[in-house]
Amino acid sequence: MTMASLTTKGADETAAVGQAVGSQLRAGDLVVLTGDLGAGKTTFAKGLARALGVTQPVTSPTFTIVQEYEGRIPVAHVDVYRLDRIQEVHDLGFEELLEGRVTVVEWGEAIALVLPLERIDVRIGMDGVTDDDDDRRVLEIVASGTAWSARRPGLEAALAAFGDA
Amino acid sequence: MLLLGLDTSTRRVGVVLANEHGMLGRVELGGTADTAPPRHAETLAPAIAWCCERCGVELAQVSAVAVGIGPGMFTGLRVGVTTAKVLAQSLRVPVIPIPSLDLLAYPLRYARRLVVATIDARRHELYWALYRQVPGGVQRVSEYELGTPDDLVAELEARGEDALVCGDGSLRFADAFVPLGRRVELAGPAHASPSLSALAELASARYEREDFCAPSEVLPMYLRRSDAELAWNREVV
């Protein structure tokens, strides 16, 4: 069930939504980011990490696969784009990464099979983007699982500032 | 003989030093109540250095490196097994690999029940193996298995005998064993982690028998889950 569908006008606003989501997260939470190259997944992750007290620069983890950041809550930023087999997800110790950290996964839809059901999915779409308006993004945010159904009001309140599209 | 033992198959980072007379000392970090992210990579090397310093020995005196090879946490095993191999290689000493489930079972060798060693495998699964008492130790009577708590409970149900279940897997999934009633007892937090004294004792015996291997031969014990190719639709941009 889609919880929120927001339209952002630029990278700063996409990061701000990331920050709003981040403000609601606890150790053990998983956020899955989906969107084409250039959609703003890393931009969203930057905002999210900022909300968790990460002060280091957050960069795309495509080539490191897993990047860890220290914060109020530690953050693991994962990019599975270069992985070819599910076994490589296990070899990363993926489920161990979740312990004591907030984990953000880019391109996570491809490994949905092995992802915990308790998670937030963020789909960043570029529908309707034109040359004049190429920073416009549509963000769909879905919180799944029983724990999130109890925490949903807090997340909704944090996202209310951005208004529904 | 001076033996250095490492086990990082669970959240617990364990280091032990022993000689032919017994244990000199040990360091354990990352207990069952520790909720911070596991820090095997950050804590293992300093723990080894500190343990050596406090025990008054030099790494150069080590005559063999024993290591728990799992099954267990992927990240922990990689750190522990790699550290053991690199240390052994640079010190030109052999490695004594021991399955971590065996290290859980060995301290329960006085129990007159089936001993079930478990390690939390995450994703609602656990690694396990079954053991029976034999003179001087325990003997494994099953394969090293990976399955859900329900799989293990079904196995114990089918065997229908008294059992003692140890390891962090049994702590995490304690509720799953309730239907088995009084036949099955959980060993509790004191038996949550692979035993470092067992590592020292079992490895010392193997060192005496020259039952060890070259660093290059040592591999972590990964019990593989089903593999599948990721369905990428990578578009060429």
mmCIF file with all atom_site columns, C-alpha atoms in Angstrom, chain A residues 37 68 70 74 80-87 90-93 95-96 99-101 107 110-111 113-114, chain B residues 11 35-39 72-76 78 121-123 172 224-230 232 234 237:
data_model
loop_
_atom_site.group_PDB
_atom_site.id
_atom_site.type_symbol
_atom_site.label_atom_id
_atom_site.label_alt_id
_atom_site.label_comp_id
_atom_site.label_asym_id
_atom_site.label_entity_id
_atom_site.label_seq_id
_atom_site.pdbx_PDB_ins_code
_atom_site.Cartn_x
_atom_site.Cartn_y
_atom_site.Cartn_z
_atom_site.occupancy
_atom_site.B_iso_or_equiv
_atom_site.pdbx_formal_charge
_atom_site.auth_seq_id
_atom_site.auth_comp_id
_atom_site.auth_asym_id
_atom_site.auth_atom_id
_atom_site.pdbx_PDB_model_num
ATOM 1  C CA . LEU A 1 37  ? 20.316 5.860   -12.908 1.00 0.00 ? 37  LEU A CA 1
ATOM 2  C CA . GLU A 1 68  ? 29.476 2.300   6.473   1.00 0.00 ? 68  GLU A CA 1
ATOM 3  C CA . GLU A 1 70  ? 29.173 6.534   11.881  1.00 0.00 ? 70  GLU A CA 1
ATOM 4  C CA . PRO A 1 74  ? 25.382 3.828   12.323  1.00 0.00 ? 74  PRO A CA 1
ATOM 5  C CA . VAL A 1 80  ? 23.688 -4.248  -5.111  1.00 0.00 ? 80  VAL A CA 1
ATOM 6  C CA . TYR A 1 81  ? 23.886 -3.174  -8.761  1.00 0.00 ? 81  TYR A CA 1
ATOM 7  C CA . ARG A 1 82  ? 27.168 -4.967  -9.386  1.00 0.00 ? 82  ARG A CA 1
ATOM 8  C CA . LEU A 1 83  ? 26.062 -8.240  -7.836  1.00 0.00 ? 83  LEU A CA 1
ATOM 9  C CA . ASP A 1 84  ? 25.076 -11.091 -10.139 1.00 0.00 ? 84  ASP A CA 1
ATOM 10 C CA . ARG A 1 85  ? 23.858 -13.826 -7.838  1.00 0.00 ? 85  ARG A CA 1
ATOM 11 C CA . ILE A 1 86  ? 21.775 -14.075 -4.692  1.00 0.00 ? 86  ILE A CA 1
ATOM 12 C CA . GLN A 1 87  ? 24.702 -15.911 -3.096  1.00 0.00 ? 87  GLN A CA 1
ATOM 13 C CA . HIS A 1 90  ? 24.484 -13.751 1.458   1.00 0.00 ? 90  HIS A CA 1
ATOM 14 C CA . ASP A 1 91  ? 28.274 -13.467 1.151   1.00 0.00 ? 91  ASP A CA 1
ATOM 15 C CA . LEU A 1 92  ? 28.000 -9.792  2.027   1.00 0.00 ? 92  LEU A CA 1
ATOM 16 C CA . GLY A 1 93  ? 26.486 -10.902 5.312   1.00 0.00 ? 93  GLY A CA 1
ATOM 17 C CA . GLU A 1 95  ? 21.243 -9.793  7.211   1.00 0.00 ? 95  GLU A CA 1
ATOM 18 C CA . GLU A 1 96  ? 24.130 -9.160  9.629   1.00 0.00 ? 96  GLU A CA 1
ATOM 19 C CA . GLU A 1 99  ? 22.023 -5.445  13.216  1.00 0.00 ? 99  GLU A CA 1
ATOM 20 C CA . GLY A 1 100 ? 22.473 -2.246  15.165  1.00 0.00 ? 100 GLY A CA 1
ATOM 21 C CA . ARG A 1 101 ? 22.413 -0.093  12.042  1.00 0.00 ? 101 ARG A CA 1
ATOM 22 C CA . TRP A 1 107 ? 18.722 -1.115  -6.519  1.00 0.00 ? 107 TRP A CA 1
ATOM 23 C CA . ALA A 1 110 ? 16.436 -6.999  -7.579  1.00 0.00 ? 110 ALA A CA 1
ATOM 24 C CA . ILE A 1 111 ? 17.059 -8.766  -4.270  1.00 0.00 ? 111 ILE A CA 1
ATOM 25 C CA . LEU A 1 113 ? 13.398 -12.216 -2.652  1.00 0.00 ? 113 LEU A CA 1
ATOM 26 C CA . VAL A 1 114 ? 15.863 -12.172 0.231   1.00 0.00 ? 114 VAL A CA 1
ATOM 27 C CA . ARG B 2 11  ? 28.580 -11.701 17.524  1.00 0.00 ? 11  ARG B CA 1
ATOM 28 C CA . THR B 2 35  ? 23.043 -4.458  20.599  1.00 0.00 ? 35  THR B CA 1
ATOM 29 C CA . ALA B 2 36  ? 25.647 -2.364  18.769  1.00 0.00 ? 36  ALA B CA 1
ATOM 30 C CA . PRO B 2 37  ? 26.619 -3.400  15.241  1.00 0.00 ? 37  PRO B CA 1
ATOM 31 C CA . PRO B 2 38  ? 29.014 -6.376  15.325  1.00 0.00 ? 38  PRO B CA 1
ATOM 32 C CA . ARG B 2 39  ? 32.598 -5.108  15.228  1.00 0.00 ? 39  ARG B CA 1
ATOM 33 C CA . GLY B 2 72  ? 28.066 -18.732 11.547  1.00 0.00 ? 72  GLY B CA 1
ATOM 34 C CA . MET B 2 73  ? 28.114 -15.036 10.719  1.00 0.00 ? 73  MET B CA 1
ATOM 35 C CA . PHE B 2 74  ? 29.572 -14.403 7.289   1.00 0.00 ? 74  PHE B CA 1
ATOM 36 C CA . THR B 2 75  ? 31.306 -11.193 8.237   1.00 0.00 ? 75  THR B CA 1
ATOM 37 C CA . GLY B 2 76  ? 32.660 -12.600 11.481  1.00 0.00 ? 76  GLY B CA 1
ATOM 38 C CA . ARG B 2 78  ? 35.742 -13.860 7.143   1.00 0.00 ? 78  ARG B CA 1
ATOM 39 C CA . ALA B 2 121 ? 21.972 -17.954 10.915  1.00 0.00 ? 121 ALA B CA 1
ATOM 40 C CA . ARG B 2 122 ? 19.774 -14.829 10.603  1.00 0.00 ? 122 ARG B CA 1
ATOM 41 C CA . ARG B 2 123 ? 16.734 -14.688 8.314   1.00 0.00 ? 123 ARG B CA 1
ATOM 42 C CA . ARG B 2 172 ? 16.968 -16.252 19.649  1.00 0.00 ? 172 ARG B CA 1
ATOM 43 C CA . ARG B 2 224 ? 25.091 -22.425 1.385   1.00 0.00 ? 224 ARG B CA 1
ATOM 44 C CA . ARG B 2 225 ? 21.606 -21.251 0.861   1.00 0.00 ? 225 ARG B CA 1
ATOM 45 C CA . SER B 2 226 ? 19.955 -21.723 -2.492  1.00 0.00 ? 226 SER B CA 1
ATOM 46 C CA . ASP B 2 227 ? 21.550 -19.561 -5.094  1.00 0.00 ? 227 ASP B CA 1
ATOM 47 C CA . ALA B 2 228 ? 19.868 -17.765 -7.977  1.00 0.00 ? 228 ALA B CA 1
ATOM 48 C CA . GLU B 2 229 ? 20.921 -15.286 -10.570 1.00 0.00 ? 229 GLU B CA 1
ATOM 49 C CA . LEU B 2 230 ? 19.657 -11.765 -10.052 1.00 0.00 ? 230 LEU B CA 1
ATOM 50 C CA . TRP B 2 232 ? 18.876 -7.607  -13.801 1.00 0.00 ? 232 TRP B CA 1
ATOM 51 C CA . ARG B 2 234 ? 20.602 -3.481  -17.006 1.00 0.00 ? 234 ARG B CA 1
ATOM 52 C CA . VAL B 2 237 ? 22.826 3.796   -21.593 1.00 0.00 ? 237 VAL B CA 1
#
